[in-house]
PDB file of C-alpha atoms in Angstrom:
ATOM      1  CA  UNK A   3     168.487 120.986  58.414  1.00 45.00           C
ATOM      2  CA  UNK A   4     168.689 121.822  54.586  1.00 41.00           C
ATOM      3  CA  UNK A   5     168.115 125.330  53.943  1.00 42.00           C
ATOM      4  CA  UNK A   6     166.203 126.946  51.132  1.00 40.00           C
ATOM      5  CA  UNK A   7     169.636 126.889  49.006  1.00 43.00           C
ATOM      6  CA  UNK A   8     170.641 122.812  49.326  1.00 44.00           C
ATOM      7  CA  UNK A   9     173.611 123.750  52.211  1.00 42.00           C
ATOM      8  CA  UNK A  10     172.948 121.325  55.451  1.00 41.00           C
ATOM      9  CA  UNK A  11     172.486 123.314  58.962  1.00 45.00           C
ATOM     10  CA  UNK A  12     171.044 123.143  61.851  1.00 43.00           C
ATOM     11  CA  UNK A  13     169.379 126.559  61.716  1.00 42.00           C
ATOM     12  CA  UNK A  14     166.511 126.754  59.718  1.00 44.00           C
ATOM     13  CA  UNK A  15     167.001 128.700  56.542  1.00 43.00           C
ATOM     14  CA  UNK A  16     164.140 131.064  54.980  1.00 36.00           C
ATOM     15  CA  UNK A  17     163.192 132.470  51.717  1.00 36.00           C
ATOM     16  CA  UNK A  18     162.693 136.244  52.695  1.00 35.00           C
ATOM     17  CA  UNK A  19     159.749 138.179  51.398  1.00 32.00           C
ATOM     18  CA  UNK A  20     159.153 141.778  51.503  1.00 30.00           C
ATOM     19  CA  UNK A  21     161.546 144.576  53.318  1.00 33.00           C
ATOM     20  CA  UNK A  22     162.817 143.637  56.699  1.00 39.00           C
ATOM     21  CA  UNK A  23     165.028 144.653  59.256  1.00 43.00           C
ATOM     22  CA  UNK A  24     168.786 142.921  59.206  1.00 46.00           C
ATOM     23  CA  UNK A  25     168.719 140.359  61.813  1.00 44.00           C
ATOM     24  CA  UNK A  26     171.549 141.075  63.299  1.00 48.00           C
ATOM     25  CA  UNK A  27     170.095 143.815  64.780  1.00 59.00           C
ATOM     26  CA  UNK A  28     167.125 142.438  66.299  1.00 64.00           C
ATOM     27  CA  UNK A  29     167.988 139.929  69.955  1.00 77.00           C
ATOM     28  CA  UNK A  30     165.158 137.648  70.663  1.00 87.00           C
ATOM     29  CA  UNK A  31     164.860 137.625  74.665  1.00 89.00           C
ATOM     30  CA  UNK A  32     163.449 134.603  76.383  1.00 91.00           C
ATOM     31  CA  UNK A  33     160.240 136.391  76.492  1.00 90.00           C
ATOM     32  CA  UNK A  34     159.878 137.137  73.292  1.00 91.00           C
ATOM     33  CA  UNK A  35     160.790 133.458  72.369  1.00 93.00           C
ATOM     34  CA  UNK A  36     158.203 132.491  75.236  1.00 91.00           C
ATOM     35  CA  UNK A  37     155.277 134.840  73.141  1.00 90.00           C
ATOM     36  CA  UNK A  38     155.370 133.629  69.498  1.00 94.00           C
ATOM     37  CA  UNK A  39     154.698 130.181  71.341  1.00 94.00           C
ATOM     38  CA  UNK A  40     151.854 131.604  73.278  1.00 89.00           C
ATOM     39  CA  UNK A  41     150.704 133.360  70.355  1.00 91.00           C
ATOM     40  CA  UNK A  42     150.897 130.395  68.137  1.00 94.00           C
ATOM     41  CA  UNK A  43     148.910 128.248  71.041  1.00 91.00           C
ATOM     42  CA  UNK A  44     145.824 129.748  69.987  1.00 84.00           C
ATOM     43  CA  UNK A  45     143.974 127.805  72.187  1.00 80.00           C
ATOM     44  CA  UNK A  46     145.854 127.623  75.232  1.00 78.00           C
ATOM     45  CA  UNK A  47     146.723 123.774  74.787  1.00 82.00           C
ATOM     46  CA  UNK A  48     150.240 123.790  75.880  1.00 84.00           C
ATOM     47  CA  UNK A  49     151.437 122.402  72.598  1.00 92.00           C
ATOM     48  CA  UNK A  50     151.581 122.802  69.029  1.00 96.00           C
ATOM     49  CA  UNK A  51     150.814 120.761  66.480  1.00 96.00           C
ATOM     50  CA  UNK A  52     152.700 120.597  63.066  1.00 96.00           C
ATOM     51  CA  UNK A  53     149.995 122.133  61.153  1.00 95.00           C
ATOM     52  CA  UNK A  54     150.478 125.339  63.655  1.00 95.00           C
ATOM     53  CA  UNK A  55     153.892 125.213  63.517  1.00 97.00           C
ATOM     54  CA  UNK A  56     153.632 125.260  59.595  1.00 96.00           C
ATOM     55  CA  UNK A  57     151.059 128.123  59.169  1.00 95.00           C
ATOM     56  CA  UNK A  58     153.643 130.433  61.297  1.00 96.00           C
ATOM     57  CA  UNK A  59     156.817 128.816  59.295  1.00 96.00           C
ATOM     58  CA  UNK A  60     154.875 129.338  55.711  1.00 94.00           C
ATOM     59  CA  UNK A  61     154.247 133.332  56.981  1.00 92.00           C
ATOM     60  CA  UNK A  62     157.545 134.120  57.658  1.00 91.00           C
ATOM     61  CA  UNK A  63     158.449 132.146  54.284  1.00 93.00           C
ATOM     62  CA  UNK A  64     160.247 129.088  55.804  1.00 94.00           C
ATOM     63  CA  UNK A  65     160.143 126.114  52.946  1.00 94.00           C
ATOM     64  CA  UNK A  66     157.882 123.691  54.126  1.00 95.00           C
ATOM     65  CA  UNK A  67     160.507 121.085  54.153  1.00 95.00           C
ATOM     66  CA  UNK A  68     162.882 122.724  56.148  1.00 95.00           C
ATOM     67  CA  UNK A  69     159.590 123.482  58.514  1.00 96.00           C
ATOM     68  CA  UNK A  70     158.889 119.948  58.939  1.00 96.00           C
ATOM     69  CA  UNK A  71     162.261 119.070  59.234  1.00 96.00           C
ATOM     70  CA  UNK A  72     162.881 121.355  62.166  1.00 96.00           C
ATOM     71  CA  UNK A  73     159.723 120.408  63.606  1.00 97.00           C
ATOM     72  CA  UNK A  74     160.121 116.753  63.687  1.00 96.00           C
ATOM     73  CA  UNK A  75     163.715 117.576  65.560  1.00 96.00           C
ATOM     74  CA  UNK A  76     162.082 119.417  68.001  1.00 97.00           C
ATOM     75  CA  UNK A  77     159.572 116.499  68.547  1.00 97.00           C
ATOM     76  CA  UNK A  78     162.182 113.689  69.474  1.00 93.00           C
ATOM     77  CA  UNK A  79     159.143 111.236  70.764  1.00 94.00           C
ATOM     78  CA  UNK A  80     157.143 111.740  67.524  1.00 95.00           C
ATOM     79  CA  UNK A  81     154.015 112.427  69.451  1.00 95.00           C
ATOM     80  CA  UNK A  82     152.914 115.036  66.894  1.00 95.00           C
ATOM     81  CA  UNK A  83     153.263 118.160  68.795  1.00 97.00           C
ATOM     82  CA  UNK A  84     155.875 120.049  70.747  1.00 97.00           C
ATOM     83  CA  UNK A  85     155.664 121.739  74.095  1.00 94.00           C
ATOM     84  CA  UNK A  86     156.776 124.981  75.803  1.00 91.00           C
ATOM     85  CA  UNK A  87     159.699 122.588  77.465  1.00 90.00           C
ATOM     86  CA  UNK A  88     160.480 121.310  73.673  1.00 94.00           C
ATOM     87  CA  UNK A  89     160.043 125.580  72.365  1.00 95.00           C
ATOM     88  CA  UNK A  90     162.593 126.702  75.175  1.00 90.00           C
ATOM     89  CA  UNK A  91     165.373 124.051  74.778  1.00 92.00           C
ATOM     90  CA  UNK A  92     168.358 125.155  74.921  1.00 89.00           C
ATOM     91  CA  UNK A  93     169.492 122.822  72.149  1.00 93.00           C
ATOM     92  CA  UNK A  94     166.971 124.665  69.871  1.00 94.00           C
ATOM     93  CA  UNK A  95     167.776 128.025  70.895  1.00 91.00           C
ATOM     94  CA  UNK A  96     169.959 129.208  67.819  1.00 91.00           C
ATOM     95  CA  UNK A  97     166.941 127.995  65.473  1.00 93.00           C
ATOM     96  CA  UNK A  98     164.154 129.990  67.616  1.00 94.00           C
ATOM     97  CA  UNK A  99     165.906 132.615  67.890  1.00 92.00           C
ATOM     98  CA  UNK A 100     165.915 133.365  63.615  1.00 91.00           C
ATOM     99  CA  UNK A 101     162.352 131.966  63.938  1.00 94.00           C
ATOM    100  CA  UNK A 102     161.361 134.063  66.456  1.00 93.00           C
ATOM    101  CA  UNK A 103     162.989 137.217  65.138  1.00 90.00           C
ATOM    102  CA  UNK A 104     161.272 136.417  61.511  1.00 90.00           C
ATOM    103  CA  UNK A 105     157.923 136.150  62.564  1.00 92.00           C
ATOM    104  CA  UNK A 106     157.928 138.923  64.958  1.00 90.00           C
ATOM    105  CA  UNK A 107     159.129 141.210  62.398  1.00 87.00           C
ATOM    106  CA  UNK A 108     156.668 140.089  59.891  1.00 89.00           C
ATOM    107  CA  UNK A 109     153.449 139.843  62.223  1.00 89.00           C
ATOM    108  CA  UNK A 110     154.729 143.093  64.500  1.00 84.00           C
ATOM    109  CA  UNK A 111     156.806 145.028  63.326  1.00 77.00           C
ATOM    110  CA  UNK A 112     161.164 145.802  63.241  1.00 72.00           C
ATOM    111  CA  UNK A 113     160.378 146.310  67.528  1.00 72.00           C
ATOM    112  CA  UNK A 114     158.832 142.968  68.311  1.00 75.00           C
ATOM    113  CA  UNK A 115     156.170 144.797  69.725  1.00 78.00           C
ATOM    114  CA  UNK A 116     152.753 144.626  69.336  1.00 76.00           C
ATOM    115  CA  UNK A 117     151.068 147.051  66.944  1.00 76.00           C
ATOM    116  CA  UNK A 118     148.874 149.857  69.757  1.00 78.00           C
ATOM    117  CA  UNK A 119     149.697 148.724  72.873  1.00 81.00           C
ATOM    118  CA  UNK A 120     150.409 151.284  75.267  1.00 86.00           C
ATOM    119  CA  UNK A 121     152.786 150.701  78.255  1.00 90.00           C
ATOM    120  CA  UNK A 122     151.633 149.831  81.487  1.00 94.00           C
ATOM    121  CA  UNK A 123     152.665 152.124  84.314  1.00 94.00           C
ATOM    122  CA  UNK A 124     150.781 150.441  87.502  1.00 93.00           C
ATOM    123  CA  UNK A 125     151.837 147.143  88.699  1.00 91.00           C
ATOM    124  CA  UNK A 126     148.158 146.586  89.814  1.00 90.00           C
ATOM    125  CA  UNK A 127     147.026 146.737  86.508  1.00 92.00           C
ATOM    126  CA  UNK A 128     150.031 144.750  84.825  1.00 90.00           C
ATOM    127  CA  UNK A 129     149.161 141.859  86.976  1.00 86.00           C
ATOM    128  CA  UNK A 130     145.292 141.595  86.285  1.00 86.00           C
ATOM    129  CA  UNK A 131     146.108 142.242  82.824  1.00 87.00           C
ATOM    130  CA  UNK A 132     148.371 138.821  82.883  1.00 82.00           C
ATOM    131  CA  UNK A 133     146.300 136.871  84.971  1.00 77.00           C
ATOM    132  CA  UNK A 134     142.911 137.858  82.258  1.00 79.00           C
ATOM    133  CA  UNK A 135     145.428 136.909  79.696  1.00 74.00           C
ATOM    134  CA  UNK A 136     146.545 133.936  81.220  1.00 70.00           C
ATOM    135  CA  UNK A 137     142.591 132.961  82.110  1.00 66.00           C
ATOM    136  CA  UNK A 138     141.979 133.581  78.437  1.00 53.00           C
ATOM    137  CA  UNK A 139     144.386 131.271  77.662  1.00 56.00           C
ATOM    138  CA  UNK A 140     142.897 128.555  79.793  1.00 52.00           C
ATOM    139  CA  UNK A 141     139.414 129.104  78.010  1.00 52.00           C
ATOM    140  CA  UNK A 142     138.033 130.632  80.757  1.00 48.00           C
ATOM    141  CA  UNK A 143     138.933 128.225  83.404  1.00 50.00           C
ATOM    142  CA  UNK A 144     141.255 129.244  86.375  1.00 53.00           C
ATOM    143  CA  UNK A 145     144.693 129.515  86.269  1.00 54.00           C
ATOM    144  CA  UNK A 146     146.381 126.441  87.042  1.00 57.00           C
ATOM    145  CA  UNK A 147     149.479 126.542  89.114  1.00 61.00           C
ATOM    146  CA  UNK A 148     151.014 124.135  86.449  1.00 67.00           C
ATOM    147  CA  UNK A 149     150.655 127.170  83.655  1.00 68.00           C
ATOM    148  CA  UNK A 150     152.346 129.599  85.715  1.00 71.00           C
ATOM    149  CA  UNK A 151     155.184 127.491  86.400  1.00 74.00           C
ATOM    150  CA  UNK A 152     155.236 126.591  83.201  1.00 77.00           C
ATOM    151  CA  UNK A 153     155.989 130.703  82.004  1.00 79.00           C
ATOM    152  CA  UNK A 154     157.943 131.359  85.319  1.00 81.00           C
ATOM    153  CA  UNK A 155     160.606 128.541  84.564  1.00 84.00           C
ATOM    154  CA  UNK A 156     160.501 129.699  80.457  1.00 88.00           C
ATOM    155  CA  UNK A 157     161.296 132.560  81.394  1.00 87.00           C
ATOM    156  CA  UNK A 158     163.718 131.557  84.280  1.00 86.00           C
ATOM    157  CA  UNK A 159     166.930 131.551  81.826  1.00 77.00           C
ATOM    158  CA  UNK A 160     169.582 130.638  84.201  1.00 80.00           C
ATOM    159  CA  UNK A 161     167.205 128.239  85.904  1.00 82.00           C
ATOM    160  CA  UNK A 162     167.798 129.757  89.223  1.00 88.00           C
ATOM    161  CA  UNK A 163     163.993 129.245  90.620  1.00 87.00           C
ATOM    162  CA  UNK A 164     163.961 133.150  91.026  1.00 91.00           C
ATOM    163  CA  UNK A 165     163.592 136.000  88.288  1.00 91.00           C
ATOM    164  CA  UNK A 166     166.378 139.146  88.217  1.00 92.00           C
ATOM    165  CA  UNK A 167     164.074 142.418  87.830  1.00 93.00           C
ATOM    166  CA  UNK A 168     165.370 142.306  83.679  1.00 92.00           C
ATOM    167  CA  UNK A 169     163.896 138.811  83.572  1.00 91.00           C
ATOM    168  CA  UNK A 170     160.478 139.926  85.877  1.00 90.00           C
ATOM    169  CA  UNK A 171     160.684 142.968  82.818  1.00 91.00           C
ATOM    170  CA  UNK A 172     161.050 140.262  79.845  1.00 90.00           C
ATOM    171  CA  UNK A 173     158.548 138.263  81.234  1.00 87.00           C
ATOM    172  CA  UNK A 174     155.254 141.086  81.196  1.00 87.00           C
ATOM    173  CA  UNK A 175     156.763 141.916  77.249  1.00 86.00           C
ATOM    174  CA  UNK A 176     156.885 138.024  76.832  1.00 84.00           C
ATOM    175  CA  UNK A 177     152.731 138.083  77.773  1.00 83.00           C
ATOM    176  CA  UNK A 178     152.325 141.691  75.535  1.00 84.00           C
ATOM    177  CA  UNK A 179     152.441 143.761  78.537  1.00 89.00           C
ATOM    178  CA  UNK A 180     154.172 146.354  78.068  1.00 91.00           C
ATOM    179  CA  UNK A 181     155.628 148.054  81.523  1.00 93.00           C
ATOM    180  CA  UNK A 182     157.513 151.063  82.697  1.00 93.00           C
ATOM    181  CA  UNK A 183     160.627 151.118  84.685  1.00 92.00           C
ATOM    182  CA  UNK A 184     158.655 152.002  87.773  1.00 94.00           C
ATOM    183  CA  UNK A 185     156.051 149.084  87.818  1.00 93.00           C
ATOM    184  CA  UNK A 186     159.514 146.734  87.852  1.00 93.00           C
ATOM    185  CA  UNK A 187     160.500 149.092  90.579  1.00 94.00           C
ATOM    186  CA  UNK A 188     157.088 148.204  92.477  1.00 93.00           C
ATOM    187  CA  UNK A 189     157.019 144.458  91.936  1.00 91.00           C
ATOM    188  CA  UNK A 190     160.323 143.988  93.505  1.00 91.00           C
ATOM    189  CA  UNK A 191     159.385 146.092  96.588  1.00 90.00           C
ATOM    190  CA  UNK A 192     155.755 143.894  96.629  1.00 87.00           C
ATOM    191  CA  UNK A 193     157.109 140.249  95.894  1.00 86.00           C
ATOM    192  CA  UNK A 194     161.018 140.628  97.031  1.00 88.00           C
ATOM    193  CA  UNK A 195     159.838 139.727 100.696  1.00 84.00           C
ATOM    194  CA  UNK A 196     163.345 138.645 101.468  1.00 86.00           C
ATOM    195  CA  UNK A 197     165.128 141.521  99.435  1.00 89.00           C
ATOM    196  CA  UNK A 198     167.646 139.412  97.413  1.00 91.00           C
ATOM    197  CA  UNK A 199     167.502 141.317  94.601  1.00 92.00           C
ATOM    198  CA  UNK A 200     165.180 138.257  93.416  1.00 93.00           C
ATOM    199  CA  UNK A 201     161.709 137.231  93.057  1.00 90.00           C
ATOM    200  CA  UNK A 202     161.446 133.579  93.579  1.00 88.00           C
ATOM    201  CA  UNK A 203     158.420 131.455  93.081  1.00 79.00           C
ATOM    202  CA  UNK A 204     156.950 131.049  96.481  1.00 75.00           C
ATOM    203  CA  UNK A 205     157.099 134.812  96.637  1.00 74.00           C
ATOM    204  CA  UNK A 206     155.558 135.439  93.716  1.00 76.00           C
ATOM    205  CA  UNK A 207     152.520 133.039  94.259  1.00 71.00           C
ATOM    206  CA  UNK A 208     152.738 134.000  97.879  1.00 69.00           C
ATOM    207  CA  UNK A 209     151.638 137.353  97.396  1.00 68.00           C
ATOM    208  CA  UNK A 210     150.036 137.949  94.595  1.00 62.00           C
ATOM    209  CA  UNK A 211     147.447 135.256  94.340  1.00 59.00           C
ATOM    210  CA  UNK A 212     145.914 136.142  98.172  1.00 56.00           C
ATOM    211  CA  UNK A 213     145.583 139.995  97.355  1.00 46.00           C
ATOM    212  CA  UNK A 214     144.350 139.467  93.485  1.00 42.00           C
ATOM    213  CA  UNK A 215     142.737 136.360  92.336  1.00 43.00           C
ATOM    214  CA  UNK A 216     140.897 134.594  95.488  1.00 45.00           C
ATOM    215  CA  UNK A 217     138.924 132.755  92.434  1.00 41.00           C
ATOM    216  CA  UNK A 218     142.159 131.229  90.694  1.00 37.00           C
ATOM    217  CA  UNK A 219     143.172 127.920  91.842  1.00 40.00           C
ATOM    218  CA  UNK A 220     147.267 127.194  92.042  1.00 36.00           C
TER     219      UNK A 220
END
């Protein structure tokens, strides 16, 4: 990609506006990555088109070349839109990472955090919150089991089919919610049923979807 001053790269290169933190000091995690998509997927389509893409690029004062030009490598079938699968490739990675860290920093804040959200301290409250988030998403409709796999595997880094309690951690901050140690603590002791260390994905659906949401569908 050509950045903002003529040099060719692959990472996208921006025209920076305003104060902002140094971004070598600000990591992206997978979840974070994961929420700018979500965010961005206003409507809970499962893609974006370019004119989405574009809005966020032109706010975090990407050059609308090097927007489209990033976009269209993203979308290798030119079917006018990317999905989460396209968002989390790892081939991609390097340029969603800058992306990621530039528009959280301009829409958020220097912590990537949203702006008065207070942390969550009871699991049984950080789950309805993400399944009224993720309902939200899906216009009202019930969860599809497609939708969570779809964040569970995002999220998934190593692609192991089961998420390590910092990835169970990243994954609430990757939907805005904001936990405490201790609700980590408490989701491993209520979906480890085989106590691996791990929550895999039968577990997961296993037990929270009969005690919580009788009305979703997976």
């Amino acid at each position: 990609m050509q950045g903002a001053g003529g040099s060719s790269d692959s990472t996208p290169r921006v025209q920076r506006t305003g104060p902002g933190m140094p971004l070598e000091q600000f990591t992206p995690t997978r979840g974070l990555i994961y929420s700018v998509f979500a965010e961005l997927d206003k409507f809970g389509a499962g893609k974006l088109t370019y004119s989405e893409f574009e809005d966020a690029a032109v706010v975090v004062g990407i050059r609308r070349d090097n927007a489209k030009r990033f976009f269209q490598t993203m979308d290798r079938d030119s079917r006018g839109y990317i999905t989460v699968q396209d968002w989390g490739d790892r081939r991609f990675e390097k340029q969603l990472a800058q992306f990621t860290r530039l528009y959280v920093q301009k829409t958020r804040g220097a912590t990537g955090r949203h702006k008065d959200v207070r942390e969550v301290g009871n699991l049984y409250a950080a789950l309805q919150m993400a399944l009224t988030k993720l309902k939200l998403k899906n216009n009202g409709r019930s969860v599809s089991h497609e939708r969570l796999l779809e964040a569970f595997e995002f999220i998934d880094a190593d692609k192991s089919g089961a998420l390590s309690p910092i990835e169970l951690l990243d994954a609430f901050h990757g939907m805005g919610i904001y936990v405490t140690p201790q609700v980590v603590r408490e989701a491993m002791e209520t979906f480890d049923r085989d106590k691996n260390g791990m929550i895999d994905y039968g577990e997961f659906i296993g037990t929270l979807f009969p005690t919580l949401s009788k009305g979703y569908r997976i």
